[in-house]
Amino acid sequence: MSTTARSWVAWVLPSLTVLIVLLFWQLVTVTGVVSPTEFPTMTDSLAALWTELTSARLWSAVGATLIGWVIGMVITITLGLIVGTALAFNEFAQRSAAPVIEIFKAIPAIAILPIVILVAGSSLQMKIFLICFAAFWPFVIQVIYGVRSMDPIVLDTSKALGLGGVRRFFTVVIPSASPYLVTGMRIASAQALILAVVAEIVGGAEGIGRNILLAQNTGTSAYPTMYAYIIVAGLLGIALTGAFFLMERKVMHWHESQRNIRASNKVASA
């Protein structure tokens, strides 16, 4: 199959799948299989989405959700790199911290939401704390695995060349562990967005989630708007995931994994 044909198929098949899902949505609501008052039609929901897209309310909500997501991700990545690297280089510390990490990783972040609301209220700080609590544990585990997978010869060579701790961290440790770090960031990104929306729905913080809740509480007439915001949350998740994939391809173009992907694509298109 030629490159043009493969590119055409890669774009058409997903678009066709989305179209089929939308048509099925419209069919089950119009025919009465599902009550349109509880599950509005596709056309009504998309019309509400268009209305919201032209209003400042939607973009303000998206901005509020993204602000919490960005701050939470920055804190998670910074602390995760520091703590994960320190644990990876200290076997005793890692074994001591492993049970704590596993226990906290198993606690649903939503379970501590009432406590966080009591302390921080329905604020941006509450949302950021929940995001960090959910995203930190999977990311720090990936950091530990990534640093521990580093070739010891590379580390010994960097020490022999006289590279200091900070310089060695950025020029040797981070590049060597980068496949694990990128995977950890992708996982943490999804967790962070989910918790941001949950904190807004349950905790009342400003953002997409709170607008979903407000539309639900307004009544059945506002259900199309509620579903419009649900669609926005899904599209935002797709956009963030796609951004991380593009970042991985751009930043790690030198890595063996990306070279293998490019080689496979060339062979397939030949």
PDB file of C-alpha atoms in Angstrom:
ATOM      1  CA  MET A   1       0.000   0.000   0.000  1.00  0.00           C
ATOM      2  CA  SER A   2       1.372   3.408  -0.975  1.00  0.00           C
ATOM      3  CA  THR A   3       2.077   6.159   1.519  1.00  0.00           C
ATOM      4  CA  THR A   4      -0.827   8.243   0.188  1.00  0.00           C
ATOM      5  CA  ALA A   5      -3.255   5.340   0.528  1.00  0.00           C
ATOM      6  CA  ARG A   6      -2.083   4.544   4.065  1.00  0.00           C
ATOM      7  CA  SER A   7      -2.412   8.194   5.066  1.00  0.00           C
ATOM      8  CA  TRP A   8      -5.923   8.308   3.568  1.00  0.00           C
ATOM      9  CA  VAL A   9      -6.989   5.187   5.447  1.00  0.00           C
ATOM     10  CA  ALA A  10      -5.458   6.495   8.697  1.00  0.00           C
ATOM     11  CA  TRP A  11      -7.640   9.610   8.495  1.00  0.00           C
ATOM     12  CA  VAL A  12     -10.822   8.199   6.981  1.00  0.00           C
ATOM     13  CA  LEU A  13     -11.335   5.163   9.249  1.00  0.00           C
ATOM     14  CA  PRO A  14     -11.313   7.109  12.567  1.00  0.00           C
ATOM     15  CA  SER A  15     -13.539   9.813  11.055  1.00  0.00           C
ATOM     16  CA  LEU A  16     -15.948   7.175   9.769  1.00  0.00           C
ATOM     17  CA  THR A  17     -16.068   5.529  13.191  1.00  0.00           C
ATOM     18  CA  VAL A  18     -16.892   8.837  14.882  1.00  0.00           C
ATOM     19  CA  LEU A  19     -19.633   9.485  12.293  1.00  0.00           C
ATOM     20  CA  ILE A  20     -21.174   6.051  12.914  1.00  0.00           C
ATOM     21  CA  VAL A  21     -21.181   6.644  16.692  1.00  0.00           C
ATOM     22  CA  LEU A  22     -22.845  10.051  16.231  1.00  0.00           C
ATOM     23  CA  LEU A  23     -25.503   8.605  13.927  1.00  0.00           C
ATOM     24  CA  PHE A  24     -26.176   5.774  16.400  1.00  0.00           C
ATOM     25  CA  TRP A  25     -26.524   8.354  19.185  1.00  0.00           C
ATOM     26  CA  GLN A  26     -29.071  10.272  17.106  1.00  0.00           C
ATOM     27  CA  LEU A  27     -30.947   7.090  16.202  1.00  0.00           C
ATOM     28  CA  VAL A  28     -31.431   5.742  19.735  1.00  0.00           C
ATOM     29  CA  THR A  29     -32.736   9.096  20.983  1.00  0.00           C
ATOM     30  CA  VAL A  30     -34.985   9.970  18.037  1.00  0.00           C
ATOM     31  CA  THR A  31     -36.586   6.497  17.971  1.00  0.00           C
ATOM     32  CA  GLY A  32     -37.289   6.629  21.704  1.00  0.00           C
ATOM     33  CA  VAL A  33     -35.005   3.744  22.701  1.00  0.00           C
ATOM     34  CA  VAL A  34     -33.550   6.236  25.197  1.00  0.00           C
ATOM     35  CA  SER A  35     -35.651   9.121  26.472  1.00  0.00           C
ATOM     36  CA  PRO A  36     -34.499  12.370  24.806  1.00  0.00           C
ATOM     37  CA  THR A  37     -35.307  14.264  28.021  1.00  0.00           C
ATOM     38  CA  GLU A  38     -32.643  12.287  29.892  1.00  0.00           C
ATOM     39  CA  PHE A  39     -30.256  11.682  26.991  1.00  0.00           C
ATOM     40  CA  PRO A  40     -30.648  14.536  24.481  1.00  0.00           C
ATOM     41  CA  THR A  41     -30.218  13.970  20.776  1.00  0.00           C
ATOM     42  CA  MET A  42     -26.887  14.338  19.088  1.00  0.00           C
ATOM     43  CA  THR A  43     -28.071  17.353  17.106  1.00  0.00           C
ATOM     44  CA  ASP A  44     -29.329  19.141  20.222  1.00  0.00           C
ATOM     45  CA  SER A  45     -26.069  18.448  22.082  1.00  0.00           C
ATOM     46  CA  LEU A  46     -23.909  19.622  19.176  1.00  0.00           C
ATOM     47  CA  ALA A  47     -26.082  22.731  18.806  1.00  0.00           C
ATOM     48  CA  ALA A  48     -25.555  23.460  22.512  1.00  0.00           C
ATOM     49  CA  LEU A  49     -21.833  22.844  22.041  1.00  0.00           C
ATOM     50  CA  TRP A  50     -21.715  25.376  19.211  1.00  0.00           C
ATOM     51  CA  THR A  51     -23.554  27.919  21.353  1.00  0.00           C
ATOM     52  CA  GLU A  52     -21.088  27.398  24.210  1.00  0.00           C
ATOM     53  CA  LEU A  53     -18.102  27.605  21.860  1.00  0.00           C
ATOM     54  CA  THR A  54     -19.154  31.131  20.946  1.00  0.00           C
ATOM     55  CA  SER A  55     -19.517  32.187  24.579  1.00  0.00           C
ATOM     56  CA  ALA A  56     -16.898  33.297  27.068  1.00  0.00           C
ATOM     57  CA  ARG A  57     -18.312  30.930  29.699  1.00  0.00           C
ATOM     58  CA  LEU A  58     -16.908  27.800  28.052  1.00  0.00           C
ATOM     59  CA  TRP A  59     -13.436  29.235  27.459  1.00  0.00           C
ATOM     60  CA  SER A  60     -13.301  30.539  31.016  1.00  0.00           C
ATOM     61  CA  ALA A  61     -14.144  27.043  32.289  1.00  0.00           C
ATOM     62  CA  VAL A  62     -11.561  25.404  30.006  1.00  0.00           C
ATOM     63  CA  GLY A  63      -8.956  27.906  31.169  1.00  0.00           C
ATOM     64  CA  ALA A  64      -9.740  27.223  34.838  1.00  0.00           C
ATOM     65  CA  THR A  65      -9.444  23.466  34.301  1.00  0.00           C
ATOM     66  CA  LEU A  66      -6.177  23.841  32.383  1.00  0.00           C
ATOM     67  CA  ILE A  67      -4.675  26.129  35.035  1.00  0.00           C
ATOM     68  CA  GLY A  68      -5.248  23.493  37.710  1.00  0.00           C
ATOM     69  CA  TRP A  69      -3.958  20.776  35.373  1.00  0.00           C
ATOM     70  CA  VAL A  70      -0.780  22.668  34.460  1.00  0.00           C
ATOM     71  CA  ILE A  71       0.113  23.642  38.033  1.00  0.00           C
ATOM     72  CA  GLY A  72      -0.624  20.121  39.265  1.00  0.00           C
ATOM     73  CA  MET A  73       1.512  18.566  36.509  1.00  0.00           C
ATOM     74  CA  VAL A  74       4.442  20.927  37.167  1.00  0.00           C
ATOM     75  CA  ILE A  75       4.411  20.103  40.884  1.00  0.00           C
ATOM     76  CA  THR A  76       3.989  16.373  40.194  1.00  0.00           C
ATOM     77  CA  ILE A  77       6.846  16.206  37.685  1.00  0.00           C
ATOM     78  CA  THR A  78       9.202  18.310  39.828  1.00  0.00           C
ATOM     79  CA  LEU A  79       8.602  16.377  43.044  1.00  0.00           C
ATOM     80  CA  GLY A  80       8.441  13.069  41.186  1.00  0.00           C
ATOM     81  CA  LEU A  81      11.864  13.582  39.601  1.00  0.00           C
ATOM     82  CA  ILE A  82      13.463  14.615  42.898  1.00  0.00           C
ATOM     83  CA  VAL A  83      11.902  11.898  45.067  1.00  0.00           C
ATOM     84  CA  GLY A  84      12.051   9.151  42.431  1.00  0.00           C
ATOM     85  CA  THR A  85      15.711   9.763  41.619  1.00  0.00           C
ATOM     86  CA  ALA A  86      16.674   9.886  45.288  1.00  0.00           C
ATOM     87  CA  LEU A  87      14.891   6.583  45.965  1.00  0.00           C
ATOM     88  CA  ALA A  88      16.336   4.926  42.861  1.00  0.00           C
ATOM     89  CA  PHE A  89      19.904   5.645  43.979  1.00  0.00           C
ATOM     90  CA  ASN A  90      19.307   4.456  47.540  1.00  0.00           C
ATOM     91  CA  GLU A  91      18.275   0.815  47.834  1.00  0.00           C
ATOM     92  CA  PHE A  92      17.413   1.058  51.538  1.00  0.00           C
ATOM     93  CA  ALA A  93      15.293   4.185  51.044  1.00  0.00           C
ATOM     94  CA  GLN A  94      13.490   2.608  48.125  1.00  0.00           C
ATOM     95  CA  ARG A  95      12.599  -0.549  50.067  1.00  0.00           C
ATOM     96  CA  SER A  96      11.444   1.533  53.003  1.00  0.00           C
ATOM     97  CA  ALA A  97       9.286   3.807  50.860  1.00  0.00           C
ATOM     98  CA  ALA A  98       7.820   1.058  48.634  1.00  0.00           C
ATOM     99  CA  PRO A  99       4.984   0.083  51.054  1.00  0.00           C
ATOM    100  CA  VAL A 100       4.056   3.739  51.563  1.00  0.00           C
ATOM    101  CA  ILE A 101       3.925   4.352  47.800  1.00  0.00           C
ATOM    102  CA  GLU A 102       1.798   1.252  47.231  1.00  0.00           C
ATOM    103  CA  ILE A 103      -0.641   2.197  50.015  1.00  0.00           C
ATOM    104  CA  PHE A 104      -1.133   5.774  48.825  1.00  0.00           C
ATOM    105  CA  LYS A 105      -1.316   4.676  45.195  1.00  0.00           C
ATOM    106  CA  ALA A 106      -4.230   2.387  46.105  1.00  0.00           C
ATOM    107  CA  ILE A 107      -6.235   5.161  47.812  1.00  0.00           C
ATOM    108  CA  PRO A 108      -8.731   6.767  45.379  1.00  0.00           C
ATOM    109  CA  ALA A 109      -8.129  10.501  45.375  1.00  0.00           C
ATOM    110  CA  ILE A 110     -11.883  11.086  45.527  1.00  0.00           C
ATOM    111  CA  ALA A 111     -11.914   9.369  48.945  1.00  0.00           C
ATOM    112  CA  ILE A 112      -9.897  12.175  50.528  1.00  0.00           C
ATOM    113  CA  LEU A 113     -11.907  14.921  48.814  1.00  0.00           C
ATOM    114  CA  PRO A 114     -14.125  15.677  51.887  1.00  0.00           C
ATOM    115  CA  ILE A 115     -11.017  16.203  54.034  1.00  0.00           C
ATOM    116  CA  VAL A 116      -9.373  18.432  51.434  1.00  0.00           C
ATOM    117  CA  ILE A 117     -12.559  20.508  51.065  1.00  0.00           C
ATOM    118  CA  LEU A 118     -12.687  21.020  54.836  1.00  0.00           C
ATOM    119  CA  VAL A 119      -9.102  22.282  54.809  1.00  0.00           C
ATOM    120  CA  ALA A 120      -8.904  24.214  51.529  1.00  0.00           C
ATOM    121  CA  GLY A 121     -12.550  24.748  50.554  1.00  0.00           C
ATOM    122  CA  SER A 122     -13.788  24.776  46.950  1.00  0.00           C
ATOM    123  CA  SER A 123     -10.641  26.451  45.720  1.00  0.00           C
ATOM    124  CA  LEU A 124      -7.872  26.087  43.181  1.00  0.00           C
ATOM    125  CA  GLN A 125      -5.608  24.794  45.954  1.00  0.00           C
ATOM    126  CA  MET A 126      -8.051  21.946  46.630  1.00  0.00           C
ATOM    127  CA  LYS A 127      -8.037  20.963  42.966  1.00  0.00           C
ATOM    128  CA  ILE A 128      -4.243  21.115  42.700  1.00  0.00           C
ATOM    129  CA  PHE A 129      -3.782  18.959  45.789  1.00  0.00           C
ATOM    130  CA  LEU A 130      -6.102  16.265  44.428  1.00  0.00           C
ATOM    131  CA  ILE A 131      -4.369  16.343  41.049  1.00  0.00           C
ATOM    132  CA  CYS A 132      -0.945  15.955  42.661  1.00  0.00           C
ATOM    133  CA  PHE A 133      -2.152  13.205  44.982  1.00  0.00           C
ATOM    134  CA  ALA A 134      -3.507  11.151  42.070  1.00  0.00           C
ATOM    135  CA  ALA A 135      -0.732  11.824  39.549  1.00  0.00           C
ATOM    136  CA  PHE A 136       2.340  11.720  41.785  1.00  0.00           C
ATOM    137  CA  TRP A 137       2.373   8.006  42.669  1.00  0.00           C
ATOM    138  CA  PRO A 138       2.293   6.511  39.153  1.00  0.00           C
ATOM    139  CA  PHE A 139       4.816   9.074  37.964  1.00  0.00           C
ATOM    140  CA  VAL A 140       7.303   8.526  40.794  1.00  0.00           C
ATOM    141  CA  ILE A 141       7.156   4.753  40.171  1.00  0.00           C
ATOM    142  CA  GLN A 142       8.076   5.320  36.515  1.00  0.00           C
ATOM    143  CA  VAL A 143      10.934   7.597  37.588  1.00  0.00           C
ATOM    144  CA  ILE A 144      12.310   4.906  39.911  1.00  0.00           C
ATOM    145  CA  TYR A 145      12.109   2.236  37.213  1.00  0.00           C
ATOM    146  CA  GLY A 146      13.655   4.561  34.638  1.00  0.00           C
ATOM    147  CA  VAL A 147      16.621   5.596  36.777  1.00  0.00           C
ATOM    148  CA  ARG A 148      17.266   2.039  37.952  1.00  0.00           C
ATOM    149  CA  SER A 149      17.251   0.785  34.347  1.00  0.00           C
ATOM    150  CA  MET A 150      20.145   3.091  33.490  1.00  0.00           C
ATOM    151  CA  ASP A 151      23.309   1.373  32.299  1.00  0.00           C
ATOM    152  CA  PRO A 152      25.745   1.432  35.262  1.00  0.00           C
ATOM    153  CA  ILE A 153      28.678   1.757  32.856  1.00  0.00           C
ATOM    154  CA  VAL A 154      27.248   5.059  31.608  1.00  0.00           C
ATOM    155  CA  LEU A 155      26.884   6.305  35.179  1.00  0.00           C
ATOM    156  CA  ASP A 156      30.419   5.228  36.113  1.00  0.00           C
ATOM    157  CA  THR A 157      31.804   6.881  32.987  1.00  0.00           C
ATOM    158  CA  SER A 158      30.086  10.162  33.822  1.00  0.00           C
ATOM    159  CA  LYS A 159      31.564  10.030  37.316  1.00  0.00           C
ATOM    160  CA  ALA A 160      35.022   9.297  35.893  1.00  0.00           C
ATOM    161  CA  LEU A 161      34.690  12.307  33.597  1.00  0.00           C
ATOM    162  CA  GLY A 162      34.070  14.465  36.643  1.00  0.00           C
ATOM    163  CA  LEU A 163      30.468  15.412  35.947  1.00  0.00           C
ATOM    164  CA  GLY A 164      28.903  16.961  39.037  1.00  0.00           C
ATOM    165  CA  GLY A 165      25.662  15.763  40.568  1.00  0.00           C
ATOM    166  CA  VAL A 166      23.362  18.359  38.992  1.00  0.00           C
ATOM    167  CA  ARG A 167      25.057  18.227  35.588  1.00  0.00           C
ATOM    168  CA  ARG A 168      25.101  14.422  35.654  1.00  0.00           C
ATOM    169  CA  PHE A 169      21.390  14.421  36.524  1.00  0.00           C
ATOM    170  CA  PHE A 170      20.411  16.521  33.493  1.00  0.00           C
ATOM    171  CA  THR A 171      22.907  15.155  30.939  1.00  0.00           C
ATOM    172  CA  VAL A 172      22.981  11.464  31.877  1.00  0.00           C
ATOM    173  CA  VAL A 173      20.173  10.397  34.219  1.00  0.00           C
ATOM    174  CA  ILE A 174      17.269  12.210  32.549  1.00  0.00           C
ATOM    175  CA  PRO A 175      18.138  11.165  28.946  1.00  0.00           C
ATOM    176  CA  SER A 176      18.728   7.547  30.017  1.00  0.00           C
ATOM    177  CA  ALA A 177      15.420   7.335  31.885  1.00  0.00           C
ATOM    178  CA  SER A 178      13.459   9.403  29.350  1.00  0.00           C
ATOM    179  CA  PRO A 179      11.297   6.540  27.931  1.00  0.00           C
ATOM    180  CA  TYR A 180       9.985   5.798  31.435  1.00  0.00           C
ATOM    181  CA  LEU A 181       9.603   9.491  32.231  1.00  0.00           C
ATOM    182  CA  VAL A 182       7.542  10.173  29.115  1.00  0.00           C
ATOM    183  CA  THR A 183       5.305   7.195  29.868  1.00  0.00           C
ATOM    184  CA  GLY A 184       4.906   8.383  33.450  1.00  0.00           C
ATOM    185  CA  MET A 185       4.003  11.899  32.311  1.00  0.00           C
ATOM    186  CA  ARG A 186       1.413  10.539  29.898  1.00  0.00           C
ATOM    187  CA  ILE A 187      -0.193   8.463  32.668  1.00  0.00           C
ATOM    188  CA  ALA A 188      -0.011  11.366  35.121  1.00  0.00           C
ATOM    189  CA  SER A 189      -1.546  13.709  32.543  1.00  0.00           C
ATOM    190  CA  ALA A 190      -4.650  11.542  32.182  1.00  0.00           C
ATOM    191  CA  GLN A 191      -4.980  11.162  35.955  1.00  0.00           C
ATOM    192  CA  ALA A 192      -4.555  14.903  36.443  1.00  0.00           C
ATOM    193  CA  LEU A 193      -7.315  15.827  33.983  1.00  0.00           C
ATOM    194  CA  ILE A 194      -9.730  13.275  35.447  1.00  0.00           C
ATOM    195  CA  LEU A 195      -9.149  14.573  38.981  1.00  0.00           C
ATOM    196  CA  ALA A 196      -9.410  18.187  37.849  1.00  0.00           C
ATOM    197  CA  VAL A 197     -12.897  17.573  36.434  1.00  0.00           C
ATOM    198  CA  VAL A 198     -13.933  15.424  39.419  1.00  0.00           C
ATOM    199  CA  ALA A 199     -12.772  18.119  41.854  1.00  0.00           C
ATOM    200  CA  GLU A 200     -14.847  20.640  39.930  1.00  0.00           C
ATOM    201  CA  ILE A 201     -17.971  18.453  39.877  1.00  0.00           C
ATOM    202  CA  VAL A 202     -17.838  17.211  43.471  1.00  0.00           C
ATOM    203  CA  GLY A 203     -15.802  19.946  45.130  1.00  0.00           C
ATOM    204  CA  GLY A 204     -17.323  22.901  43.289  1.00  0.00           C
ATOM    205  CA  ALA A 205     -14.054  24.388  42.027  1.00  0.00           C
ATOM    206  CA  GLU A 206     -14.284  26.560  38.933  1.00  0.00           C
ATOM    207  CA  GLY A 207     -13.921  24.743  35.609  1.00  0.00           C
ATOM    208  CA  ILE A 208     -15.551  22.366  33.136  1.00  0.00           C
ATOM    209  CA  GLY A 209     -16.768  20.031  35.871  1.00  0.00           C
ATOM    210  CA  ARG A 210     -18.653  22.741  37.749  1.00  0.00           C
ATOM    211  CA  ASN A 211     -20.382  23.818  34.529  1.00  0.00           C
ATOM    212  CA  ILE A 212     -21.468  20.196  33.977  1.00  0.00           C
ATOM    213  CA  LEU A 213     -22.950  20.161  37.480  1.00  0.00           C
ATOM    214  CA  LEU A 214     -24.662  23.533  37.042  1.00  0.00           C
ATOM    215  CA  ALA A 215     -26.254  22.407  33.780  1.00  0.00           C
ATOM    216  CA  GLN A 216     -27.470  19.204  35.428  1.00  0.00           C
ATOM    217  CA  ASN A 217     -29.005  21.112  38.339  1.00  0.00           C
ATOM    218  CA  THR A 218     -30.738  23.581  36.001  1.00  0.00           C
ATOM    219  CA  GLY A 219     -33.113  20.894  34.708  1.00  0.00           C
ATOM    220  CA  THR A 220     -33.772  18.742  31.666  1.00  0.00           C
ATOM    221  CA  SER A 221     -33.842  21.765  29.357  1.00  0.00           C
ATOM    222  CA  ALA A 222     -30.131  22.289  30.059  1.00  0.00           C
ATOM    223  CA  TYR A 223     -29.136  18.654  29.514  1.00  0.00           C
ATOM    224  CA  PRO A 224     -27.841  19.358  25.977  1.00  0.00           C
ATOM    225  CA  THR A 225     -25.496  21.931  27.522  1.00  0.00           C
ATOM    226  CA  MET A 226     -24.397  19.369  30.127  1.00  0.00           C
ATOM    227  CA  TYR A 227     -23.525  16.880  27.387  1.00  0.00           C
ATOM    228  CA  ALA A 228     -21.801  19.640  25.437  1.00  0.00           C
ATOM    229  CA  TYR A 229     -19.438  20.193  28.373  1.00  0.00           C
ATOM    230  CA  ILE A 230     -18.888  16.436  28.684  1.00  0.00           C
ATOM    231  CA  ILE A 231     -17.847  16.422  25.019  1.00  0.00           C
ATOM    232  CA  VAL A 232     -15.498  19.347  25.710  1.00  0.00           C
ATOM    233  CA  ALA A 233     -13.877  17.406  28.570  1.00  0.00           C
ATOM    234  CA  GLY A 234     -13.363  14.421  26.266  1.00  0.00           C
ATOM    235  CA  LEU A 235     -11.909  16.556  23.479  1.00  0.00           C
ATOM    236  CA  LEU A 236      -9.569  18.219  25.968  1.00  0.00           C
ATOM    237  CA  GLY A 237      -8.346  14.812  27.106  1.00  0.00           C
ATOM    238  CA  ILE A 238      -7.702  13.764  23.491  1.00  0.00           C
ATOM    239  CA  ALA A 239      -5.845  17.013  22.814  1.00  0.00           C
ATOM    240  CA  LEU A 240      -3.592  16.628  25.862  1.00  0.00           C
ATOM    241  CA  THR A 241      -2.835  12.991  25.062  1.00  0.00           C
ATOM    242  CA  GLY A 242      -2.027  13.914  21.473  1.00  0.00           C
ATOM    243  CA  ALA A 243       0.230  16.720  22.677  1.00  0.00           C
ATOM    244  CA  PHE A 244       2.221  14.273  24.800  1.00  0.00           C
ATOM    245  CA  PHE A 245       2.604  11.874  21.879  1.00  0.00           C
ATOM    246  CA  LEU A 246       3.872  14.711  19.682  1.00  0.00           C
ATOM    247  CA  MET A 247       6.226  15.831  22.434  1.00  0.00           C
ATOM    248  CA  GLU A 248       7.549  12.290  22.776  1.00  0.00           C
ATOM    249  CA  ARG A 249       8.191  12.074  19.040  1.00  0.00           C
ATOM    250  CA  LYS A 250       9.887  15.479  18.963  1.00  0.00           C
ATOM    251  CA  VAL A 251      11.942  15.336  22.147  1.00  0.00           C
ATOM    252  CA  MET A 252      12.976  11.688  21.839  1.00  0.00           C
ATOM    253  CA  HIS A 253      13.708  11.632  18.096  1.00  0.00           C
ATOM    254  CA  TRP A 254      17.206  10.423  18.966  1.00  0.00           C
ATOM    255  CA  HIS A 255      16.028   7.426  21.008  1.00  0.00           C
ATOM    256  CA  GLU A 256      16.108   3.875  19.652  1.00  0.00           C
ATOM    257  CA  SER A 257      12.360   3.419  20.109  1.00  0.00           C
ATOM    258  CA  GLN A 258      11.566   6.378  17.840  1.00  0.00           C
ATOM    259  CA  ARG A 259      14.166   5.320  15.278  1.00  0.00           C
ATOM    260  CA  ASN A 260      12.568   1.870  15.137  1.00  0.00           C
ATOM    261  CA  ILE A 261       9.125   3.395  14.573  1.00  0.00           C
ATOM    262  CA  ARG A 262      10.427   5.553  11.730  1.00  0.00           C
ATOM    263  CA  ALA A 263      12.195   2.555  10.185  1.00  0.00           C
ATOM    264  CA  SER A 264       9.023   0.454  10.389  1.00  0.00           C
ATOM    265  CA  ASN A 265       7.001   3.216   8.741  1.00  0.00           C
ATOM    266  CA  LYS A 266       9.503   3.463   5.904  1.00  0.00           C
ATOM    267  CA  VAL A 267       9.420  -0.294   5.333  1.00  0.00           C
ATOM    268  CA  ALA A 268       5.621  -0.352   5.389  1.00  0.00           C
ATOM    269  CA  SER A 269       5.339   2.505   2.907  1.00  0.00           C
ATOM    270  CA  ALA A 270       7.917   1.038   0.532  1.00  0.00           C
TER     271      ALA A 270
END
